[in-house]
Amino acid sequence: MKLNEKPTALIMIFGATGDLAKRKLFPSLYRLYKKGKLSERFAVIGIARRPLSNDEFQANVKNSVESAIKDSGELEDFVSHFYYHSHDVTDASSYLALKSMAEELDTHYSLEGNRIFYLAMAPEFFGTIAEHLKADGLTDVDGFKRLVIEKPFGHDLESAKQLNKQIRKAFSENEIYRIDHYLGKEMVQNIEVIRFANAIFEPLWNNRYISNIQVTSSEVLGVEERGRYYEKSGALRDMVQNHMLQMVALLAMEPPIRLTTDEIRSEKVKVLRAMRPLEGEQVKEYFVRGQYGKGSMSGKEVQAYREEPMVDEQSNTETYVAGKLMIDNFRWAGVPIYIRTGKRMAAKSTKIVIQFKDIPMNLYYQTEQTLNPNLLVIHIQPEEGITLYLNAQKSGQNMEATPVKLNFANKGIDGMNTPEAYERLLYDCMRGDATNFTHWDEVALSWSFVDKISDVWESTKEDGFPNYESGTMGPREADQLLEKDGFFWWPVTDLDVEEC
Ligand SMILES: NC(=O)C1=CN([C@@H]2O[C@H](COP(=O)(O)OP(=O)(O)OC[C@H]3O[C@@H](n4cnc5c(N)ncnc54)[C@H](OP(=O)(O)O)[C@@H]3O)[C@@H](O)[C@H]2O)C=CC1
Ligand SMILES: O=C1O[C@H](COP(=O)(O)O)[C@@H](O)[C@H](O)[C@H]1O
């Protein structure tokens, strides 16, 4: 399907009264509609247990769009495409009613039998829903059928395999769209373009010129209302297994022979296969875990993780992870890729810093001082852009090198907000482009890497928890992880350097 084509489909959202649907899915569908990317030939069935009429459901959709988007208009037309079906997904008898509703809407909107099943529900229901969809004939369609699955995809490799087996009974691999919303972010998608469309970077993108890479995704928010889920997940499963490893795969992969879904995925898989697995004692050497204690954030006292709702007061769950990854292949041998992510940190920031190796000698002026290394910084969020830190002679200075920066701010170009990750991903799914969704092989490899770490962490209680104060950048051990290699974490705030 071409980029400007307007897809036609019936979208069934399971979990349509939940938080994700309200905050992300409805506003994203609205943006697509408003931009003319959805044809008039679409319909949405919202599915959840609570009884709602179509009118009540449409009012909910309207409210959620209005709260997310300031200048929303044309809402009546938009919400008229939404229908509601009250249904307990564990109740086998109610799928047939859903089927006849789907068929009516298919005819009414001429949807050509295209169906998207979006599972915005707790993962324990994913397998059951997929099996019922097949058993009751909802997947017997003339057009395409696609299953969109939210994270977490399993709790470990074993449970992920089980889940995959269940959903594969009803959908083939190329009909499954596993969401990793980081892959929908503008600047995450830009990693490939920065690397493969610039003659100045690709030749340097290897262990001869890069000394280390740092990927940070820090959050200011704590665990909020998600204690029940987070207690079983922790930062390793919640962020590292998916978003962090996906960013690493994009940074480290070889250029694909073509920009097709299969070729890109196959290169990412090779990176994940080349990641050095960690066993036993090595986990301690390469990974650091943390848990936030109380602290002060923007002048307000906040409570420790162990005091959050639905969290065990002796919890051993990590809210912070820092790690060193080694990709044992020809391009990356010897280059550490450091990752860190955590909650209740000093700033909300996702950033990638590529630190280049020092030049062999400093010819300039204060030769006893080393020059600042060249850095390429990819700002994923909240700001979006690229900064290149160079050394240059400042006017008036004689043969003296000073650090300067070249800045490209993505949002500064036309003042427009870049599309929400979910907006892109929904559109991609409707168009049948699975490039920015994770293939089963990537999921499996990520789990097998992460499982080794969680096995060790779960069998050894961390006595020092909580080990970082809310409002800081994590535990001291995370700094030591880099210090022992002769590096340090670059700050997530901009370096105080003059712009050229
Ligand atoms: N919220 C977010 O920002 C994010 C969420 N996710 C993932 O998205 C999924 C949904 O999350 P979220 O929206 O936060 O969850 P919520 O708990 O807010 O919503 C759950 C939804 O499922 C429905 N539901 C629960 N049990 C049943 C049942 N037996 N039959 C039919 N419907 C049922 C609920 O409605 P009712 O009670 O009326 O049945 C509700 O609509 C999860 O997998 C989560 O991990 C992923 C990333 C971000
Ligand atoms: O998937 C998740 O991501 C969010 C962070 O996403 P971001 O787009 O705001 O960076 C995280 O808060 C959440 O715990 C996790 O489940």
XYZ file of C-alpha atoms and ligand atoms in Angstrom:
564
model
C 0.000 0.000 0.000
C 1.322 3.435 -0.894
C 1.965 6.054 1.788
C -0.900 8.287 0.761
C -3.481 5.518 0.570
C -6.340 5.681 3.061
C -6.749 2.317 4.693
C -10.135 0.788 5.265
C -10.752 -1.510 8.224
C -12.870 -2.548 11.143
C -10.834 -2.008 14.299
C -11.892 -4.019 17.339
C -10.386 -2.632 20.518
C -10.479 -5.144 23.376
C -10.150 -3.118 26.595
C -11.864 -0.059 25.141
C -12.751 1.416 28.530
C -9.160 1.213 29.786
C -6.393 3.715 30.239
C -4.467 2.943 27.061
C -7.519 3.243 24.834
C -8.520 6.499 26.473
C -5.127 8.199 26.595
C -3.491 6.896 23.439
C -5.677 4.967 21.006
C -8.711 7.236 20.604
C -6.667 10.453 20.299
C -4.313 8.759 17.810
C -7.186 7.530 15.656
C -8.641 11.015 15.768
C -5.374 12.578 14.603
C -5.248 10.155 11.683
C -8.839 11.024 10.817
C -8.206 14.747 11.073
C -5.146 14.476 8.838
C -7.188 12.599 6.254
C -5.189 9.410 6.714
C -8.288 7.399 7.551
C -10.952 7.097 4.921
C -14.609 7.439 5.853
C -14.661 3.677 5.451
C -13.604 2.717 8.952
C -15.431 1.592 12.075
C -14.352 0.817 15.613
C -15.948 -1.667 17.995
C -14.979 -1.020 21.589
C -15.097 -4.125 23.761
C -15.061 -4.364 27.571
C -17.240 -5.847 30.289
C -19.050 -2.812 31.684
C -22.426 -2.123 30.104
C -22.403 0.970 27.901
C -24.657 2.100 25.086
C -23.127 3.218 21.798
C -23.994 6.804 22.756
C -22.215 6.523 26.099
C -19.188 4.977 24.456
C -19.093 7.706 21.803
C -19.275 10.327 24.572
C -16.275 8.653 26.278
C -14.311 8.692 23.036
C -15.170 12.353 22.545
C -14.025 13.224 26.076
C -10.777 11.404 25.697
C -9.993 13.180 22.428
C -10.904 16.558 23.906
C -8.674 16.002 26.931
C -5.735 14.957 24.765
C -6.002 17.439 21.905
C -6.620 21.151 22.379
C -8.092 22.140 19.023
C -10.211 19.091 18.301
C -13.029 19.669 15.829
C -15.222 17.456 13.582
C -15.711 15.188 16.564
C -19.323 14.263 15.853
C -18.462 12.730 12.489
C -15.453 10.974 13.955
C -17.209 9.425 16.947
C -20.134 8.285 14.819
C -17.809 5.503 13.574
C -17.533 4.057 17.122
C -19.713 1.206 18.444
C -19.661 -0.652 21.727
C -20.039 -4.304 22.585
C -20.231 -5.356 26.226
C -18.486 -8.675 26.452
C -16.405 -10.679 28.896
C -13.562 -12.074 26.818
C -13.481 -15.237 28.914
C -17.128 -15.952 28.075
C -17.094 -18.180 25.001
C -20.778 -17.592 24.274
C -20.560 -13.887 23.498
C -18.134 -13.997 20.553
C -20.927 -14.901 18.143
C -22.792 -11.662 18.918
C -19.553 -9.786 18.314
C -19.194 -11.583 14.997
C -22.600 -10.532 13.742
C -21.975 -6.928 14.825
C -18.684 -7.006 12.906
C -20.410 -8.360 9.791
C -23.087 -5.675 9.889
C -20.499 -2.928 10.174
C -18.445 -4.510 7.448
C -21.389 -4.240 5.080
C -22.504 -0.808 6.271
C -19.069 0.809 5.813
C -17.868 -1.387 2.893
C -14.842 -2.459 4.870
C -13.828 -5.199 2.422
C -13.518 -7.714 5.266
C -10.407 -6.022 6.691
C -10.080 -6.503 10.441
C -7.680 -5.296 13.092
C -7.962 -6.862 16.543
C -6.241 -4.564 19.048
C -5.676 -6.216 22.428
C -5.429 -3.299 24.870
C -5.952 -5.566 27.868
C -3.994 -7.411 30.498
C -1.731 -9.973 28.793
C -3.276 -12.993 30.521
C -6.234 -12.591 28.144
C -4.248 -12.433 24.886
C -4.145 -16.167 24.203
C -7.804 -16.764 25.107
C -9.015 -13.946 22.879
C -6.949 -15.111 19.906
C -8.286 -18.666 20.272
C -11.925 -17.509 20.466
C -11.538 -15.197 17.499
C -10.549 -18.169 15.406
C -12.955 -20.684 16.903
C -15.971 -18.404 16.408
C -15.057 -17.385 12.895
C -14.190 -13.728 13.509
C -10.935 -14.273 11.673
C -12.635 -15.824 8.615
C -12.584 -12.725 6.482
C -12.204 -11.802 2.834
C -9.750 -9.005 3.552
C -6.763 -8.834 5.876
C -6.766 -9.801 9.550
C -4.181 -8.386 11.931
C -3.610 -8.837 15.635
C -2.085 -5.953 17.570
C -0.646 -6.986 20.894
C 0.430 -4.704 23.692
C 3.374 -5.359 25.939
C 4.363 -7.196 28.023
C 4.743 -10.108 25.640
C 5.242 -12.727 28.345
C 7.071 -12.545 31.639
C 10.100 -14.535 30.516
C 11.121 -16.636 27.543
C 9.040 -19.627 28.597
C 5.787 -17.703 29.081
C 6.430 -15.710 25.899
C 6.788 -18.997 23.979
C 3.492 -20.246 25.409
C 1.726 -17.042 24.451
C 3.218 -17.085 20.995
C 2.079 -20.653 20.477
C -1.472 -19.708 21.452
C -1.757 -16.680 19.185
C -0.058 -18.460 16.301
C -2.990 -20.891 16.229
C -5.122 -18.037 14.933
C -2.675 -15.638 13.257
C 0.449 -16.149 11.186
C 3.638 -14.319 12.201
C 3.135 -11.673 9.520
C -0.363 -10.958 10.855
C 0.929 -10.255 14.385
C 1.890 -6.687 15.258
C 3.695 -6.640 18.620
C 3.754 -3.067 19.814
C 6.896 -1.470 21.168
C 5.853 2.144 21.311
C 9.480 3.334 21.277
C 9.655 2.115 17.685
C 6.935 4.625 16.853
C 8.913 7.576 18.186
C 10.123 9.994 15.542
C 13.756 10.061 16.636
C 13.986 6.312 17.210
C 12.910 5.897 13.595
C 15.468 8.542 12.708
C 18.368 6.405 14.002
C 18.408 4.470 10.750
C 18.257 7.612 8.636
C 21.042 9.326 10.581
C 23.210 6.251 10.190
C 22.476 5.158 6.672
C 21.819 8.437 4.872
C 24.970 10.287 5.959
C 28.340 9.614 4.401
C 30.034 11.227 7.412
C 28.683 8.775 9.986
C 28.490 5.287 8.527
C 32.252 4.931 7.851
C 32.921 5.877 11.487
C 30.193 3.679 12.961
C 32.400 0.934 14.345
C 34.992 -0.009 16.955
C 37.794 1.890 15.216
C 36.187 5.260 15.851
C 33.569 4.857 18.566
C 34.728 4.456 22.146
C 31.351 3.832 23.777
C 27.621 4.385 23.358
C 25.241 5.447 26.114
C 21.487 5.001 25.956
C 19.511 6.646 28.752
C 15.789 6.618 29.325
C 15.071 8.335 32.611
C 11.658 9.064 34.049
C 10.538 11.541 36.667
C 7.332 9.700 37.477
C 7.266 6.932 40.026
C 5.321 3.731 39.656
C 2.006 5.599 40.144
C -0.996 3.249 40.244
C 0.795 0.356 38.557
C 2.333 -1.224 41.667
C 0.628 -4.574 41.154
C 2.009 -5.001 37.646
C 5.374 -3.394 38.380
C 6.142 -5.533 41.426
C 6.274 -8.564 39.114
C 7.965 -6.754 36.293
C 10.578 -4.277 37.511
C 12.563 -2.008 35.227
C 14.397 -4.906 33.581
C 11.245 -6.460 32.125
C 9.318 -3.219 31.813
C 11.908 -1.216 29.869
C 15.114 -3.150 29.119
C 13.680 -6.300 27.520
C 11.831 -4.213 24.967
C 12.494 -0.489 24.469
C 16.144 -0.352 25.508
C 17.222 -3.437 23.556
C 15.276 -2.279 20.517
C 17.166 1.019 20.510
C 20.455 -0.852 20.884
C 19.558 -3.131 17.966
C 18.853 -0.130 15.724
C 22.121 1.521 16.736
C 24.249 -1.553 16.216
C 22.697 -3.325 13.221
C 24.397 -3.656 9.862
C 22.912 -1.686 6.954
C 20.038 -3.801 5.623
C 20.306 -4.699 1.942
C 16.891 -3.102 1.429
C 14.617 -1.049 3.678
C 12.033 -3.793 3.880
C 10.468 -5.164 7.049
C 12.174 -8.544 6.723
C 15.622 -7.186 5.937
C 15.581 -4.692 8.814
C 14.282 -7.250 11.265
C 16.863 -9.747 10.170
C 19.696 -7.271 10.855
C 18.259 -6.425 14.286
C 18.044 -10.104 15.113
C 21.746 -10.537 14.306
C 22.631 -7.848 16.853
C 20.542 -9.509 19.542
C 22.191 -12.823 18.728
C 25.626 -11.250 19.048
C 24.944 -9.775 22.499
C 27.307 -11.337 24.998
C 25.175 -13.509 27.313
C 25.802 -13.034 31.009
C 26.105 -15.935 33.390
C 26.104 -16.008 37.200
C 28.768 -13.717 38.628
C 29.061 -11.747 35.381
C 25.639 -10.239 36.038
C 27.071 -8.262 38.934
C 29.994 -7.122 36.847
C 27.861 -5.886 33.932
C 24.559 -4.850 35.499
C 23.449 -2.646 38.380
C 19.971 -2.505 39.862
C 18.424 0.235 41.925
C 15.260 1.083 43.789
C 14.144 4.599 44.591
C 13.873 5.835 48.113
C 12.047 8.959 49.164
C 13.349 12.286 48.012
C 12.494 15.678 46.702
C 11.214 16.325 43.173
C 10.603 19.903 42.020
C 10.569 20.997 45.655
C 7.980 18.348 46.645
C 8.680 15.433 48.959
C 7.874 12.103 47.319
C 7.613 8.671 48.873
C 9.868 5.675 48.424
C 8.929 2.843 46.067
C 8.277 0.567 49.035
C 5.609 2.997 50.250
C 3.737 3.116 46.932
C 0.266 1.499 46.670
C 0.252 -2.248 46.052
C 3.994 -2.532 46.659
C 5.509 -4.877 49.238
C 7.193 -2.895 51.999
C 10.212 -5.216 51.715
C 10.109 -5.241 47.910
C 13.156 -6.491 46.045
C 11.891 -5.072 42.732
C 14.238 -2.814 40.807
C 13.015 0.558 39.590
C 16.366 1.319 37.969
C 18.734 -0.664 35.769
C 22.118 0.236 34.340
C 24.057 -2.221 32.261
C 26.963 -2.721 29.945
C 26.252 -4.646 26.761
C 28.936 -6.094 24.563
C 28.103 -6.969 20.983
C 30.562 -9.645 20.039
C 30.809 -9.127 16.313
C 33.389 -7.673 13.960
C 31.973 -4.142 14.001
C 31.493 -3.749 17.738
C 34.099 -5.918 19.433
C 35.450 -3.974 22.413
C 32.879 -1.143 22.350
C 30.709 -1.030 25.464
C 27.113 0.007 24.992
C 25.846 1.322 28.309
C 22.150 1.504 29.005
C 20.303 2.980 31.965
C 16.660 3.486 32.751
C 14.736 4.222 35.888
C 11.819 5.863 37.601
C 11.880 8.906 39.881
C 15.060 10.191 38.337
C 16.141 13.809 38.051
C 14.775 14.381 34.540
C 12.472 12.872 31.937
C 14.825 12.200 29.089
C 15.575 9.617 26.446
C 18.904 10.237 24.826
C 21.607 8.371 22.957
C 25.197 9.556 23.146
C 27.754 8.186 20.719
C 31.200 9.043 22.034
C 33.952 8.958 19.439
C 37.513 7.951 20.244
C 40.091 10.627 20.992
C 42.361 11.711 18.175
C 45.924 10.377 18.548
C 47.442 13.665 19.818
C 46.395 17.189 20.616
C 48.248 19.722 18.456
C 46.455 22.673 19.850
C 47.703 25.173 22.358
C 47.268 23.652 25.803
C 48.624 20.396 24.587
C 48.828 18.899 28.042
C 45.027 18.979 28.126
C 43.060 16.436 26.207
C 40.474 17.687 23.747
C 36.835 17.052 24.398
C 35.718 13.954 22.568
C 33.383 14.339 19.624
C 29.885 13.329 20.591
C 26.831 12.665 18.512
C 23.748 13.019 20.657
C 20.363 11.774 19.448
C 17.605 13.405 21.492
C 14.599 11.109 21.497
C 12.413 12.940 24.037
C 11.198 15.335 25.322
C 13.158 17.405 22.810
C 13.759 15.782 19.441
C 16.866 16.384 17.431
C 20.575 15.780 16.985
C 23.584 17.557 18.425
C 27.117 17.100 17.208
C 29.843 18.241 19.578
C 33.029 19.269 17.805
C 36.187 21.204 18.629
C 36.788 24.463 16.797
C 38.800 27.641 17.112
C 36.754 30.362 18.718
C 37.086 33.796 17.136
C 39.787 35.804 18.834
C 41.534 32.736 20.158
C 44.770 31.718 18.641
C 45.226 28.065 17.821
C 43.072 27.079 20.740
C 40.388 24.453 20.386
C 37.082 24.985 22.146
C 34.123 22.663 22.202
C 31.203 23.827 20.061
C 27.956 22.223 19.074
C 25.904 21.858 15.909
C 22.263 21.516 16.725
C 19.317 20.219 14.749
C 16.028 20.542 16.592
C 13.351 18.499 14.902
C 10.394 20.445 16.240
C 11.979 23.771 15.351
C 11.616 23.123 11.627
C 7.932 23.785 11.116
C 6.722 24.288 14.661
C 4.509 21.202 14.386
C 4.358 18.443 16.904
C 5.648 15.211 15.500
C 3.026 12.442 15.413
C 2.439 10.460 18.572
C 4.093 7.041 18.534
C 0.702 5.298 18.665
C -0.569 7.355 15.753
C 2.284 6.173 13.555
C 2.010 2.583 14.686
C -1.738 2.406 14.165
C -1.323 3.843 10.700
C 1.514 1.426 9.902
C -0.612 -1.485 11.026
C -3.548 -0.344 8.922
C -1.243 -0.099 5.924
C 0.281 -3.495 6.652
C 3.772 -2.199 7.411
C 5.203 -4.260 10.274
C 8.717 -2.777 10.215
C 8.270 -0.892 13.470
C 6.776 -3.811 15.344
C 8.792 -6.566 16.963
C 9.172 -9.948 15.338
C 8.941 -13.059 17.491
C 12.673 -13.773 17.011
C 13.543 -10.389 18.534
C 11.200 -10.982 21.461
C 12.655 -14.428 22.116
C 16.284 -13.281 21.942
C 15.599 -10.306 24.213
C 13.970 -12.550 26.791
C 16.774 -15.063 26.737
C 19.277 -12.257 27.443
C 17.161 -10.684 30.180
C 16.155 -13.987 31.820
C 19.769 -14.674 32.808
C 19.870 -11.382 34.688
C 16.498 -11.755 36.355
C 17.344 -15.311 37.449
C 20.330 -13.976 39.381
C 18.499 -10.946 40.757
C 15.504 -12.936 41.894
C 17.666 -15.435 43.733
C 19.671 -12.776 45.592
C 17.961 -10.179 47.711
C 19.478 -6.713 47.324
C 20.281 -5.639 50.895
C 21.037 -2.059 49.970
C 17.532 -1.169 48.646
C 16.459 1.594 48.425
C 19.788 2.686 46.990
C 19.001 5.956 45.221
C 17.099 8.973 46.325
C 14.146 10.123 44.249
C 15.187 13.056 42.097
C 18.723 11.802 41.405
C 20.243 9.993 38.430
C 20.396 6.585 40.126
C 22.711 4.663 42.435
C 26.416 5.340 42.775
C 27.193 1.814 41.465
C 25.895 2.906 38.055
C 28.607 5.573 37.875
C 31.203 3.042 38.962
C 30.115 0.744 36.131
C 31.523 3.279 33.651
C 34.345 4.570 35.822
C 35.989 1.167 35.876
C 36.175 1.361 32.061
C 37.508 4.945 32.170
C 34.194 6.592 31.148
C 31.399 8.531 32.785
C 27.722 9.099 31.995
C 27.213 12.163 29.861
C 24.539 14.348 31.441
C 21.016 14.167 30.048
C 20.874 17.948 30.063
C 22.618 19.834 27.258
C 26.335 20.411 27.746
C 27.219 24.016 28.385
C 28.897 24.585 25.062
C 28.593 27.412 22.551
C 26.418 26.776 19.495
C 27.964 27.378 16.083
N -1.823 2.368 29.933
C -0.688 2.541 29.295
O -0.144 3.647 29.147
C 0.003 1.370 28.702
C -0.583 0.120 28.693
N 0.056 -0.931 28.096
C -0.562 -2.251 28.039
O -1.872 -2.135 27.483
C -2.746 -3.075 28.064
C -3.952 -2.354 28.677
O -3.485 -1.462 29.661
P -4.449 -0.397 30.341
O -5.344 0.226 29.353
O -3.567 0.469 31.142
O -5.303 -1.323 31.329
P -6.642 -0.942 32.123
O -6.645 -1.790 33.344
O -6.815 0.514 32.255
O -7.809 -1.461 31.150
C -8.163 -2.816 31.029
C -9.334 -2.958 30.085
O -9.684 -4.318 29.962
C -11.091 -4.470 30.199
N -11.308 -5.808 30.756
C -10.760 -6.336 31.864
N -11.140 -7.614 32.022
C -11.958 -7.899 30.980
C -12.675 -9.057 30.566
N -12.628 -10.210 31.254
N -13.390 -8.998 29.437
C -13.449 -7.868 28.708
N -12.799 -6.742 29.057
C -12.060 -6.750 30.171
C -11.437 -3.346 31.151
O -12.773 -2.942 31.073
P -13.963 -3.548 31.986
O -13.482 -3.442 33.401
O -15.132 -2.695 31.672
O -14.132 -4.945 31.540
C -10.581 -2.231 30.535
O -11.236 -1.708 29.411
C -1.898 -3.855 29.074
O -1.377 -4.973 28.415
C -0.767 -2.887 29.411
O 0.389 -3.557 29.830
C 1.264 -0.783 27.473
C 1.897 0.440 27.455
C 1.340 1.603 28.075
O 6.411 0.906 28.277
C 6.584 1.703 29.181
O 7.015 2.927 28.872
C 6.830 4.010 29.771
C 7.782 5.112 29.306
O 7.404 5.505 28.026
P 7.761 6.969 27.496
O 7.270 6.971 26.100
O 7.056 7.928 28.407
O 9.237 7.097 27.627
C 7.090 3.624 31.196
O 6.683 4.672 32.052
C 6.292 2.404 31.536
O 6.617 1.984 32.851
C 6.557 1.288 30.574
O 5.620 0.246 30.796
